[in-house]
Coordinates of C-alpha atoms in Angstrom, one line a residue:
M1 CA 0.0 0.0 0.0
Q2 CA 1.4 3.4 -1.0
P3 CA 1.8 6.0 1.7
D4 CA -0.4 9.0 1.6
E5 CA 1.8 11.7 0.2
S6 CA -0.6 14.5 1.0
Q7 CA 0.8 14.8 4.5
Y8 CA 4.3 15.4 3.2
L9 CA 3.2 17.9 0.5
Q10 CA 2.6 21.6 0.6
R11 CA 1.5 23.5 -2.5
I12 CA 2.5 27.1 -3.0
R13 CA 0.7 29.2 -5.6
L14 CA 2.9 31.7 -7.4
R15 CA 0.3 34.1 -8.8
S16 CA 2.7 37.0 -9.2
L17 CA 5.4 35.1 -11.1
N18 CA 6.1 36.8 -14.5
A19 CA 9.0 38.0 -16.6
S20 CA 9.6 41.1 -14.4
T21 CA 9.3 39.4 -11.0
D22 CA 12.3 39.8 -8.6
I23 CA 13.2 36.2 -8.2
S24 CA 15.5 36.7 -5.2
A25 CA 12.8 38.6 -3.2
L26 CA 10.2 36.0 -4.2
A27 CA 12.4 33.1 -3.1
R28 CA 13.0 34.7 0.3
K29 CA 9.2 35.2 0.7
V30 CA 8.6 31.5 -0.1
V31 CA 11.1 30.3 2.4
E32 CA 9.7 32.6 5.1
E33 CA 6.1 31.5 4.6
C34 CA 6.7 27.8 4.0
K35 CA 7.8 26.4 7.4
V36 CA 8.8 23.0 5.9
I37 CA 11.6 24.6 3.8
H38 CA 14.8 25.1 5.7
P39 CA 16.5 28.5 5.2
S40 CA 19.6 26.8 3.9
K41 CA 17.5 25.8 0.8
L42 CA 17.1 29.4 -0.3
A43 CA 19.5 29.0 -3.2
E44 CA 17.7 25.9 -4.5
V45 CA 14.3 27.6 -4.3
E46 CA 15.7 30.6 -6.2
H47 CA 17.1 28.3 -8.9
L48 CA 13.7 26.6 -9.3
L49 CA 11.8 29.9 -9.5
L50 CA 14.3 31.2 -12.1
Y51 CA 13.8 28.1 -14.1
L52 CA 10.0 28.6 -14.0
Q53 CA 10.3 32.2 -15.0
N54 CA 12.5 31.4 -18.1
R55 CA 10.6 28.3 -19.2
K56 CA 8.7 28.6 -22.4
K57 CA 4.9 28.4 -22.1
P58 CA 3.7 24.9 -23.2
S59 CA 1.4 24.3 -26.2
S60 CA -2.3 23.8 -25.8
K61 CA -1.8 20.0 -25.7
C62 CA 0.7 20.3 -23.0
K63 CA -1.4 22.8 -21.1
Y64 CA -4.3 20.3 -21.0
L65 CA -2.0 17.6 -19.6
F66 CA -0.8 20.0 -16.9
K67 CA -4.3 20.8 -15.9
T68 CA -5.3 17.2 -15.6
Y69 CA -2.4 16.4 -13.4
F70 CA -1.7 19.7 -11.7
P71 CA -4.9 21.4 -10.4
M72 CA -3.0 24.7 -9.9
N73 CA -1.7 25.6 -13.5
H74 CA 1.8 25.7 -15.0
F75 CA 3.0 28.3 -12.4
L76 CA 2.6 25.8 -9.6
V77 CA 5.6 24.7 -7.7
D78 CA 5.3 21.6 -5.6
F79 CA 7.8 21.2 -2.8
Y80 CA 7.9 17.6 -1.6
M81 CA 9.4 17.3 1.8
S82 CA 9.5 14.5 4.3
N83 CA 11.6 13.2 7.1
S84 CA 13.2 10.6 4.8
Q85 CA 13.7 13.3 2.0
S86 CA 12.2 11.0 -0.5
F87 CA 10.4 12.0 -3.7
Y88 CA 8.0 9.6 -5.5
F89 CA 7.5 9.5 -9.2
S90 CA 4.5 7.4 -10.1
N91 CA 4.5 5.0 -13.0
V92 CA 1.3 6.6 -14.2
Y93 CA 3.2 10.0 -14.5
L94 CA 5.9 8.4 -16.6
S95 CA 3.5 6.4 -18.8
I96 CA 1.3 9.4 -19.5
Y97 CA 4.0 12.0 -20.1
F98 CA 6.6 10.1 -22.1
Y99 CA 4.2 8.1 -24.3
D100 CA 4.0 10.5 -27.2
W101 CA 7.3 12.3 -27.1
K102 CA 8.2 11.3 -30.7
H103 CA 5.2 13.1 -32.1
S104 CA 5.8 16.5 -30.4
V105 CA 9.1 18.2 -29.8
E106 CA 7.4 20.8 -27.6
L107 CA 5.9 18.0 -25.4
A108 CA 9.2 16.2 -25.0
T109 CA 10.9 19.5 -24.1
T110 CA 8.2 20.3 -21.5
L111 CA 8.3 16.9 -20.0
I112 CA 12.1 16.9 -19.6
N113 CA 11.8 20.4 -18.2
I114 CA 9.6 19.1 -15.4
L115 CA 12.6 17.1 -14.3
C116 CA 14.5 20.2 -13.3
F117 CA 15.1 18.4 -10.0
S118 CA 18.0 16.8 -11.7
S119 CA 20.0 19.8 -10.5
F120 CA 19.9 18.3 -7.0
S121 CA 21.9 15.1 -6.5
Q122 CA 19.4 13.7 -3.9
F123 CA 16.9 13.1 -6.8
H124 CA 19.4 11.4 -9.1
G125 CA 18.7 7.9 -7.7
L126 CA 15.0 8.2 -8.5
I127 CA 15.6 9.6 -11.9
T128 CA 18.0 6.8 -12.7
H129 CA 15.7 4.2 -11.2
Y130 CA 12.9 5.2 -13.7
K131 CA 15.5 5.1 -16.6
I132 CA 14.8 8.7 -17.5
G133 CA 18.5 9.2 -18.5
A134 CA 18.4 6.4 -21.0
L135 CA 15.1 7.8 -22.3
C136 CA 16.7 11.2 -22.8
M137 CA 19.5 9.6 -24.8
N138 CA 16.9 7.9 -27.0
I139 CA 15.2 11.2 -27.6
I140 CA 18.5 13.0 -28.5
E141 CA 19.5 10.2 -30.9
H142 CA 16.1 10.4 -32.5
E143 CA 16.2 14.1 -32.9
L144 CA 19.7 14.1 -34.4
K145 CA 18.6 11.6 -37.0
K146 CA 15.6 13.7 -37.8
Y147 CA 17.9 16.7 -38.2
D148 CA 20.0 14.9 -40.8
L149 CA 16.8 14.1 -42.7
W150 CA 15.8 17.8 -42.6
Q151 CA 19.2 18.8 -43.9
D152 CA 19.0 16.4 -46.8
E153 CA 15.5 17.5 -47.7
L154 CA 16.4 21.2 -47.5
E155 CA 19.5 20.6 -49.6
K156 CA 17.5 18.8 -52.3
K157 CA 14.8 21.6 -52.5
S158 CA 17.5 24.3 -52.6
K159 CA 19.2 22.6 -55.5
A160 CA 15.8 22.1 -57.3
F161 CA 15.0 25.8 -56.8
I162 CA 18.3 26.9 -58.2
L163 CA 18.4 24.4 -61.0
F164 CA 14.9 24.9 -62.5
D165 CA 13.8 28.5 -62.2
P166 CA 15.3 30.8 -59.5
E167 CA 13.3 33.7 -60.9
N168 CA 9.9 32.0 -60.6
Q169 CA 8.0 33.7 -57.8
R170 CA 6.0 30.6 -56.9
L171 CA 9.1 28.5 -56.5
R172 CA 10.8 31.2 -54.5
K173 CA 7.9 31.5 -52.1
E174 CA 7.9 27.7 -51.6
H175 CA 11.6 27.7 -51.0
E176 CA 11.3 30.5 -48.4
K177 CA 8.4 28.7 -46.7
T178 CA 10.4 25.5 -46.5
L179 CA 13.4 27.4 -45.1
K180 CA 11.3 29.2 -42.5
K181 CA 9.7 25.9 -41.4
Y182 CA 13.1 24.3 -41.1
Q183 CA 14.5 27.1 -39.0
S184 CA 11.4 27.0 -36.7
L185 CA 11.8 23.3 -36.2
L186 CA 15.5 23.8 -35.6
V187 CA 14.9 26.2 -32.8
K188 CA 12.4 23.8 -31.1
Q189 CA 14.8 20.9 -31.5
E190 CA 17.7 22.8 -30.1
Q191 CA 15.7 23.7 -27.0
L192 CA 14.9 20.0 -26.6
L193 CA 18.5 19.0 -26.9
R194 CA 19.6 21.6 -24.4
V195 CA 17.3 20.4 -21.6
A196 CA 18.0 16.8 -22.4
F197 CA 21.8 17.3 -22.3
Y198 CA 21.4 19.3 -19.2
L199 CA 19.7 16.5 -17.4
L200 CA 22.3 14.0 -18.5
L201 CA 25.1 16.3 -17.4
N202 CA 23.6 16.4 -14.0
L203 CA 23.3 12.7 -13.8
S204 CA 26.9 12.2 -14.9
E205 CA 28.1 13.3 -11.5
D206 CA 28.0 9.6 -10.7
T207 CA 30.9 8.0 -12.6
R208 CA 29.0 4.7 -13.0
T209 CA 26.1 6.5 -14.7
E210 CA 28.6 8.4 -16.9
L211 CA 30.1 5.0 -17.9
K212 CA 26.7 3.8 -18.9
M213 CA 26.3 7.0 -21.0
R214 CA 29.6 6.4 -22.7
N215 CA 28.6 2.8 -23.6
K216 CA 25.5 4.3 -25.2
N217 CA 27.7 6.5 -27.3
I218 CA 27.2 9.9 -25.5
V219 CA 30.4 11.3 -27.0
H220 CA 29.0 10.7 -30.5
L221 CA 25.8 12.5 -29.7
L222 CA 27.6 15.5 -28.2
V223 CA 30.2 15.9 -31.0
K224 CA 27.4 15.7 -33.6
S225 CA 25.6 18.5 -31.8
L226 CA 28.7 20.8 -32.2
E227 CA 27.4 21.5 -35.7
R228 CA 24.7 23.7 -34.3
D229 CA 24.7 27.5 -33.9
N230 CA 22.7 27.9 -30.8
E231 CA 25.2 29.3 -28.3
E232 CA 23.4 28.1 -25.1
L233 CA 23.3 24.6 -26.5
L234 CA 27.0 24.8 -27.6
V235 CA 28.1 26.0 -24.1
L236 CA 26.3 23.0 -22.6
V237 CA 27.7 20.5 -25.1
V238 CA 31.3 21.7 -24.9
C239 CA 31.1 21.8 -21.1
F240 CA 29.8 18.2 -21.1
L241 CA 32.7 17.1 -23.5
K242 CA 35.2 18.8 -21.3
K243 CA 34.0 16.8 -18.3
L244 CA 34.2 13.6 -20.3
S245 CA 37.6 14.4 -21.9
I246 CA 39.5 13.6 -18.7
F247 CA 39.0 9.9 -19.3
L248 CA 41.2 8.2 -21.9
E249 CA 38.4 6.2 -23.6
N250 CA 36.3 9.4 -24.1
K251 CA 39.3 11.3 -25.4
N252 CA 39.9 8.5 -27.9
D253 CA 36.3 8.7 -29.0
M254 CA 36.6 12.4 -29.5
A255 CA 39.7 11.9 -31.6
E256 CA 37.9 9.4 -33.9
M257 CA 35.0 11.9 -34.3
D258 CA 37.4 14.7 -35.4
T259 CA 36.3 16.9 -32.5
V260 CA 39.2 19.3 -32.9
K261 CA 38.1 20.3 -36.4
K262 CA 34.6 20.9 -35.2
L263 CA 35.8 23.0 -32.3
A264 CA 38.0 25.2 -34.5
R265 CA 35.1 27.4 -35.6
L266 CA 34.3 28.2 -32.0
V267 CA 37.7 29.7 -31.2
S268 CA 37.6 33.5 -31.5
C269 CA 33.7 33.5 -31.3
E270 CA 32.0 36.5 -29.8
D271 CA 30.5 34.6 -26.8
E272 CA 33.1 34.9 -24.0
E273 CA 31.7 31.9 -22.0
L274 CA 31.7 29.6 -25.1
M275 CA 35.2 30.8 -26.0
N276 CA 36.5 30.0 -22.5
I277 CA 35.0 26.5 -22.2
T278 CA 36.1 25.7 -25.8
L279 CA 39.7 26.6 -24.9
R280 CA 39.5 24.5 -21.8
L281 CA 38.3 21.5 -23.8
L282 CA 41.1 22.0 -26.3
H283 CA 43.6 22.2 -23.4
N284 CA 42.5 18.8 -22.2
L285 CA 42.7 17.3 -25.7
S286 CA 46.2 18.9 -26.3
F287 CA 47.8 16.5 -23.9
D288 CA 47.5 13.9 -26.6
T289 CA 50.3 14.1 -29.2
G290 CA 48.1 13.2 -32.1
L291 CA 45.5 15.8 -31.1
H292 CA 47.8 18.7 -30.6
T293 CA 49.3 17.9 -34.0
K294 CA 45.7 18.1 -35.3
I295 CA 45.3 21.5 -33.7
V296 CA 48.1 22.7 -35.9
H297 CA 46.8 21.1 -39.0
V298 CA 43.3 22.7 -38.7
G299 CA 44.9 26.2 -38.5
L300 CA 44.2 26.8 -34.8
L301 CA 47.8 27.7 -33.9
R302 CA 47.5 31.3 -35.2
K303 CA 44.1 31.8 -33.5
L304 CA 45.5 30.6 -30.2
T305 CA 48.7 32.8 -30.4
D306 CA 46.5 35.8 -31.2
L307 CA 44.7 35.3 -27.9
L308 CA 47.9 35.8 -26.0
G309 CA 47.2 39.5 -26.1
D310 CA 43.7 39.0 -24.6
D311 CA 43.8 39.3 -20.8
T312 CA 40.7 37.3 -20.4
H313 CA 41.9 34.2 -22.2
K314 CA 45.7 34.4 -22.5
H315 CA 46.4 32.1 -19.5
I316 CA 44.4 29.1 -20.8
A317 CA 45.3 30.0 -24.4
M318 CA 49.1 29.7 -23.6
R319 CA 48.8 26.2 -22.2
I320 CA 47.6 24.7 -25.5
P321 CA 50.5 26.0 -27.7
Y322 CA 52.9 25.1 -24.9
H323 CA 51.9 21.5 -25.4
I324 CA 52.4 21.9 -29.1
S325 CA 55.9 23.4 -28.5
V326 CA 57.0 20.1 -26.9
D327 CA 56.9 18.4 -30.3
D328 CA 60.0 19.1 -32.2
K329 CA 58.1 18.8 -35.5
S330 CA 55.8 21.6 -34.6
K331 CA 58.3 24.0 -33.0
S332 CA 59.1 25.7 -36.4
M333 CA 55.4 26.5 -37.0
F334 CA 55.6 29.3 -34.3
A335 CA 58.0 31.3 -36.5
Y336 CA 55.0 32.0 -38.8
T337 CA 52.9 33.6 -36.1
D338 CA 53.2 36.6 -33.8
C339 CA 53.7 34.3 -30.8
I340 CA 57.4 34.9 -30.1
P341 CA 57.3 38.8 -30.0
Q342 CA 54.3 38.6 -27.7
L343 CA 56.1 36.1 -25.4
M344 CA 59.2 38.3 -25.3
Q345 CA 57.1 41.3 -24.3
M346 CA 55.5 39.3 -21.5
V347 CA 59.0 38.2 -20.3
F348 CA 60.3 41.8 -20.1
E349 CA 57.1 43.1 -18.4
H350 CA 57.8 41.0 -15.3
G351 CA 60.2 43.6 -13.9
E352 CA 62.2 42.3 -11.0
E353 CA 59.9 39.3 -10.4
R354 CA 60.6 35.8 -11.5
I355 CA 58.9 34.9 -14.8
D356 CA 55.8 32.6 -14.6
T357 CA 56.8 29.0 -14.9
E358 CA 54.3 28.4 -17.8
L359 CA 55.7 31.4 -19.7
I360 CA 59.4 30.6 -19.3
S361 CA 58.8 26.9 -20.0
F362 CA 57.1 27.9 -23.3
C363 CA 60.1 30.1 -24.2
I364 CA 62.6 27.4 -23.4
N365 CA 60.8 25.0 -25.7
L366 CA 60.7 27.5 -28.6
A367 CA 64.4 28.5 -28.2
A368 CA 65.4 24.9 -29.0
N369 CA 64.4 25.7 -32.6
K370 CA 67.0 27.6 -34.7
T371 CA 64.5 29.8 -36.5
N372 CA 62.7 30.7 -33.3
A373 CA 66.0 31.5 -31.6
Q374 CA 66.9 33.9 -34.4
I375 CA 63.5 35.7 -33.9
I376 CA 64.1 35.8 -30.1
C377 CA 67.6 37.4 -30.6
E378 CA 66.4 40.1 -33.1
G379 CA 67.2 43.6 -32.1
N380 CA 68.5 43.6 -28.5
G381 CA 66.6 40.4 -27.6
L382 CA 69.7 38.4 -26.5
K383 CA 71.2 41.4 -24.7
M384 CA 68.0 42.0 -22.7
L385 CA 67.7 38.3 -21.8
M386 CA 71.3 38.0 -20.7
K387 CA 71.1 41.2 -18.6
R388 CA 67.9 40.0 -16.9
A389 CA 69.3 36.5 -16.3
L390 CA 72.6 37.7 -14.8
K391 CA 70.9 40.2 -12.6
L392 CA 68.2 37.9 -11.2
K393 CA 70.3 34.7 -11.3
D394 CA 67.3 33.0 -12.9
P395 CA 68.2 29.4 -13.9
L396 CA 65.2 28.9 -16.1
L397 CA 65.9 32.1 -18.1
M398 CA 69.5 31.0 -18.4
K399 CA 68.3 27.6 -19.7
M400 CA 66.5 29.4 -22.4
I401 CA 69.7 31.3 -23.3
R402 CA 71.6 28.0 -23.3
N403 CA 69.1 26.6 -25.8
I404 CA 69.8 29.6 -28.0
S405 CA 73.6 29.1 -27.8
Q406 CA 73.4 25.5 -29.1
H407 CA 72.6 26.6 -32.7
D408 CA 75.4 26.8 -35.2
G409 CA 75.9 29.9 -37.3
P410 CA 75.6 33.6 -36.6
L411 CA 73.8 33.1 -33.3
K412 CA 77.1 31.9 -31.6
Q413 CA 78.8 35.2 -32.6
L414 CA 76.3 37.1 -30.5
F415 CA 77.7 35.5 -27.4
I416 CA 81.3 36.9 -27.8
D417 CA 80.5 39.9 -25.6
Y418 CA 79.1 37.7 -22.8
V419 CA 81.9 35.1 -22.4
G420 CA 83.5 37.0 -19.6
Y421 CA 80.3 37.5 -17.7
L422 CA 79.4 33.8 -17.9
A423 CA 82.8 32.8 -16.8
A424 CA 82.5 35.2 -13.8
Q425 CA 79.3 33.5 -12.8
I426 CA 80.9 30.1 -12.9
K427 CA 83.7 31.1 -10.6
Q428 CA 81.4 32.6 -8.0
E429 CA 79.5 30.7 -5.4
G430 CA 75.7 30.8 -6.0
D431 CA 72.7 29.0 -7.2
E432 CA 74.0 25.6 -8.4
E433 CA 71.3 25.3 -11.1
F434 CA 72.1 28.8 -12.5
V435 CA 75.9 28.0 -12.5
I436 CA 75.2 24.7 -14.4
E437 CA 73.2 26.6 -17.0
C438 CA 76.0 29.1 -17.4
L439 CA 78.5 26.4 -17.8
G440 CA 76.3 24.6 -20.3
T441 CA 76.1 27.8 -22.3
M442 CA 79.8 28.2 -22.3
A443 CA 80.2 24.5 -23.4
N444 CA 77.9 25.2 -26.4
L445 CA 80.2 28.0 -27.6
T446 CA 83.2 25.6 -28.2
I447 CA 81.4 23.4 -30.7
P448 CA 82.2 25.1 -34.0
V449 CA 85.7 24.7 -35.4
P450 CA 87.2 28.1 -36.0
N451 CA 88.4 29.3 -39.4
D452 CA 92.1 30.0 -39.9
N453 CA 91.3 33.5 -41.0
C454 CA 89.3 34.5 -37.9
S455 CA 91.9 35.3 -35.2
A456 CA 89.2 37.0 -33.1
E457 CA 87.2 33.9 -32.9
D458 CA 90.3 31.8 -32.2
D459 CA 91.1 34.0 -29.2
L460 CA 87.5 33.7 -28.0
I461 CA 87.5 29.9 -28.1
L462 CA 91.0 29.7 -26.5
E463 CA 89.6 31.8 -23.6
V464 CA 86.7 29.4 -23.3
V465 CA 89.1 26.4 -23.3
I466 CA 91.1 28.0 -20.5
M467 CA 88.0 28.7 -18.6
I468 CA 86.8 25.1 -19.0
G469 CA 90.1 23.8 -17.7
T470 CA 89.7 26.0 -14.6
V471 CA 86.1 25.0 -13.8
S472 CA 86.9 21.3 -14.4
M473 CA 88.7 21.3 -11.1
D474 CA 85.2 21.3 -9.4
N475 CA 83.5 18.0 -9.3
S476 CA 79.9 19.3 -9.9
C477 CA 81.1 21.2 -12.9
A478 CA 82.9 18.2 -14.2
V479 CA 79.6 16.2 -14.0
V480 CA 77.8 18.8 -16.1
L481 CA 80.7 18.8 -18.6
A482 CA 80.5 15.1 -19.0
K483 CA 76.8 15.3 -20.0
S484 CA 77.3 18.3 -22.3
G485 CA 79.2 16.6 -25.1
I486 CA 82.0 19.1 -24.7
I487 CA 84.7 16.4 -24.6
S488 CA 84.0 15.3 -28.2
A489 CA 84.0 19.0 -29.1
L490 CA 87.4 19.4 -27.6
I491 CA 88.8 16.5 -29.5
E492 CA 87.4 18.0 -32.7
L493 CA 89.0 21.3 -31.8
L494 CA 92.3 19.5 -31.0
N495 CA 92.3 18.1 -34.6
A496 CA 91.6 21.5 -36.1
Q497 CA 94.3 23.3 -34.0
Q498 CA 97.0 20.6 -33.8
E499 CA 99.6 23.0 -35.2
D500 CA 98.9 25.6 -32.4
D501 CA 100.9 24.6 -29.3
E502 CA 98.9 26.9 -27.1
F503 CA 95.6 25.4 -28.1
V504 CA 97.0 21.8 -27.8
C505 CA 98.4 22.4 -24.4
Q506 CA 95.3 24.0 -23.0
I507 CA 93.0 21.2 -24.3
I508 CA 95.3 18.6 -22.9
Y509 CA 95.2 20.4 -19.6
V510 CA 91.4 20.2 -19.6
F511 CA 91.7 16.4 -20.0
Y512 CA 94.2 16.3 -17.2
Q513 CA 91.8 18.1 -14.9
M514 CA 88.8 15.9 -16.0
V515 CA 90.5 12.6 -15.3
F516 CA 90.5 13.4 -11.6
H517 CA 86.7 13.1 -11.6
Q518 CA 84.9 9.8 -12.2
A519 CA 82.1 11.2 -14.3
T520 CA 84.4 12.9 -16.9
R521 CA 87.0 10.2 -16.6
D522 CA 84.5 7.5 -17.6
V523 CA 83.5 9.5 -20.6
I524 CA 87.1 10.1 -21.7
I525 CA 88.1 6.5 -21.3
K526 CA 85.0 4.7 -22.5
D527 CA 83.2 7.0 -24.9
T528 CA 86.1 8.8 -26.7
Q529 CA 89.5 8.3 -28.3
A530 CA 91.1 11.0 -26.2
P531 CA 93.6 8.5 -24.7
A532 CA 94.8 7.6 -28.2
Y533 CA 95.3 11.2 -29.0
L534 CA 97.3 11.7 -25.8
I535 CA 99.5 8.7 -26.6
D536 CA 100.3 10.3 -30.0
L537 CA 101.2 13.5 -28.3
M538 CA 103.7 11.8 -26.0
H539 CA 106.2 12.2 -28.9
D540 CA 105.4 15.9 -29.4
K541 CA 108.5 18.2 -29.6
N542 CA 107.0 20.6 -27.1
V543 CA 108.2 19.7 -23.6
E544 CA 105.1 21.1 -21.8
I545 CA 102.7 19.1 -24.0
R546 CA 104.7 15.9 -23.4
Q547 CA 104.7 16.5 -19.7
V548 CA 100.9 17.1 -19.4
C549 CA 100.3 14.1 -21.6
D550 CA 102.5 11.9 -19.5
N551 CA 100.8 12.9 -16.3
T552 CA 97.3 12.4 -17.7
L553 CA 98.1 9.0 -19.1
D554 CA 99.5 7.9 -15.8
I555 CA 96.1 8.6 -14.2
I556 CA 94.2 6.8 -17.0
A557 CA 96.5 3.8 -16.7
E558 CA 95.7 3.6 -13.0
Y559 CA 91.9 3.3 -13.6
D560 CA 91.7 1.3 -16.8
E561 CA 93.6 -2.0 -17.2
E562 CA 93.2 -2.2 -21.0
W563 CA 94.4 1.4 -21.6
G564 CA 97.1 0.8 -19.0
K565 CA 98.7 -2.0 -21.0
K566 CA 98.6 0.1 -24.2
I567 CA 100.1 3.1 -22.4
Q568 CA 102.9 1.0 -20.7
S569 CA 103.8 -0.6 -24.0
E570 CA 103.9 2.7 -25.8
K571 CA 106.0 4.2 -23.0
F572 CA 108.5 1.3 -23.2
R573 CA 108.8 1.8 -27.0
W574 CA 109.3 5.5 -26.5
H575 CA 111.9 5.3 -23.8
N576 CA 113.8 2.5 -25.6
S577 CA 113.2 3.6 -29.2
Q578 CA 116.9 4.2 -29.9
W579 CA 118.1 0.8 -28.5
L580 CA 115.3 -1.0 -30.3
E581 CA 116.1 0.8 -33.5
M582 CA 119.8 -0.3 -33.2
V583 CA 118.8 -3.9 -32.4
E584 CA 116.5 -4.1 -35.4
S585 CA 119.1 -2.6 -37.6
R586 CA 121.7 -5.2 -36.5
Q587 CA 119.3 -8.0 -37.0
M588 CA 118.7 -6.9 -40.6
E589 CA 122.4 -6.7 -41.3
D590 CA 123.1 -10.2 -39.9
A591 CA 120.2 -11.7 -41.8
E592 CA 121.0 -10.0 -45.1
P593 CA 123.5 -12.6 -46.6
Y594 CA 121.1 -15.5 -46.0
L595 CA 118.0 -13.6 -47.1
Y596 CA 117.6 -15.6 -50.3
G597 CA 118.6 -19.0 -48.8
D598 CA 121.9 -19.3 -50.8
E599 CA 124.0 -20.5 -47.8
P600 CA 123.9 -24.3 -47.4
G601 CA 121.9 -25.4 -44.4
A602 CA 120.5 -21.9 -44.0
L603 CA 117.1 -23.3 -43.3
E604 CA 118.3 -25.9 -40.9
Q605 CA 118.2 -25.3 -37.2
P606 CA 121.3 -26.3 -35.1
D607 CA 120.4 -28.9 -32.5
L608 CA 122.5 -27.3 -29.8
F609 CA 119.9 -24.5 -29.4
Y610 CA 117.1 -26.9 -28.6
S611 CA 116.4 -29.4 -26.0
T612 CA 114.2 -32.5 -26.3
D613 CA 111.2 -30.5 -25.1
G614 CA 111.7 -27.7 -27.7
M615 CA 113.3 -25.2 -25.2
M616 CA 116.8 -23.8 -25.3
A617 CA 119.2 -25.9 -23.2
P618 CA 121.2 -24.0 -20.6
E619 CA 124.8 -23.6 -21.4
P620 CA 127.0 -25.6 -18.9
G621 CA 129.3 -23.7 -16.6
L622 CA 126.9 -20.5 -16.4
S623 CA 125.3 -19.7 -13.1
P624 CA 122.2 -17.4 -12.7
D625 CA 124.6 -14.7 -11.4
F626 CA 125.7 -14.3 -15.0
Y627 CA 122.5 -12.4 -15.9
S628 CA 123.1 -9.9 -13.1
Q629 CA 125.9 -8.5 -15.3
F630 CA 123.2 -6.9 -17.6
H631 CA 121.9 -3.5 -16.6
S632 CA 118.5 -2.2 -17.4
Q633 CA 118.3 0.6 -19.8
N634 CA 116.3 3.7 -18.9
G635 CA 115.2 1.9 -15.8
D636 CA 112.6 -0.3 -17.7
F637 CA 114.5 -3.6 -17.9
N638 CA 113.2 -4.7 -14.5
T639 CA 109.6 -4.5 -15.7
W640 CA 110.0 -7.6 -17.8

């Protein structure tokens, strides 16, 4: 037996509700006079009254149904309150009101509007229980199919009108009548879609319900609705898509539906709310590599960078191209927009404050591209960046400068005036990250091999090499150098300047300092041929070069067995080269008469040099003391 609901129900007639009614004042009056409504529910009451005020009046058919069920009229608000806070929907209500929804768009809209209680989560269980959400999805799907049929019919009639007789007044009137009817139906349908999607959006607060919607293809229905022009509907649809886009499966569905292309037309629209929510949806989608590439392909990059000058949207608009700038293939596209000048202006507008992380991270990514770096350095760009970085000791800004310094060509020449300033930062104690970035910038400046005709560049690079030798004494700097690729650059420079003793000596001194630290020692020994170059330079005519080489090789031999053997062998050959040359010369002279085998028995071996086991027999009468008469040469004989 059903409980009597009349004891839990209080009806309030709103006779004064019209388009000019003060909703806030009316809501307060309702709460004051209705004792069963707690004052904390004032906002909910105001929301319901606002909904009733803006709701379209129902058709005559709908008005009749309202009168049969609601004795008060369509301005009646029923507040159902009970101790258990339950709200009962009767099966009769559902069977009557949802029976003929396919035959009347207005009826379906009004019926879904009645379920404005979906705004309150306590009613979601009952709405879900009666499968109203699933019914709404069926209604939406039906209306979208009907929309496609309308479109096809209108297109056929338009073609027929243009093809047969566009000047015929009768055909023109028929065409205008058809178009007017289509537009009227479109307005009604979009109102239905709006209330239906609104109900579904409210129900999707429960992730389990949202999953059921996803399984019934809610993403497809929403993306299909992006083709409309109704701004209220578009705001709701894009908001719903944004909520769904945080899940991988929904994001993949949106990618398959080519959502980015459909969103492109909404960027730079006049509606601020629609613009903002569209940018937020694009931001969610831009985390996907394929989708942020799609953003570039549909021509959105220029629109997004144009928004950097808009205070309302610039923060969210910056995040999308930032994701695009992570992709090396897309970095060059920014050179064809006004993005970089705008970013530089933002950087210099920060004054003494640290630059926003999002902004400087964006700049760091762009500076990794040579064309972008050239735009950044135009005018006094590099000078202003360097001045700011050195003054504020900003490691992120110096990282941007370091990215600029890595590009070959004229860009490196711009750093000539700043070598001394960078070297001074390295020698000073300070922020370790900032010092590392300064050191990395200096390391990039040694990469190009100087031309013989450019003495100024030679002097610059020599100063850099000397500075590297100095900072290599510090272990933390040595670690950075090991990762920077500077050792290979120094070997390349050594080959190019092998005739210049000053260059050679300073580069070898850098290696000497580096082999004291494990990080750089491992790179030198395992990843380069630097030890082989040092072995060759052991024979150099310059005494200082030979001495630094010798000391460096001693350290390498101590830590690497394989190189140790090679170094020991080479040192033996070097120290005993004259004696070995004499011995080899004498052997050649003694062997010369018998070179062609003319002497009888030349190929025969005398037995007295061999014992039965194939070894030389000891000569009788000689004691081991006999060998003590031989003295080692150059102190190396005892090593054997």
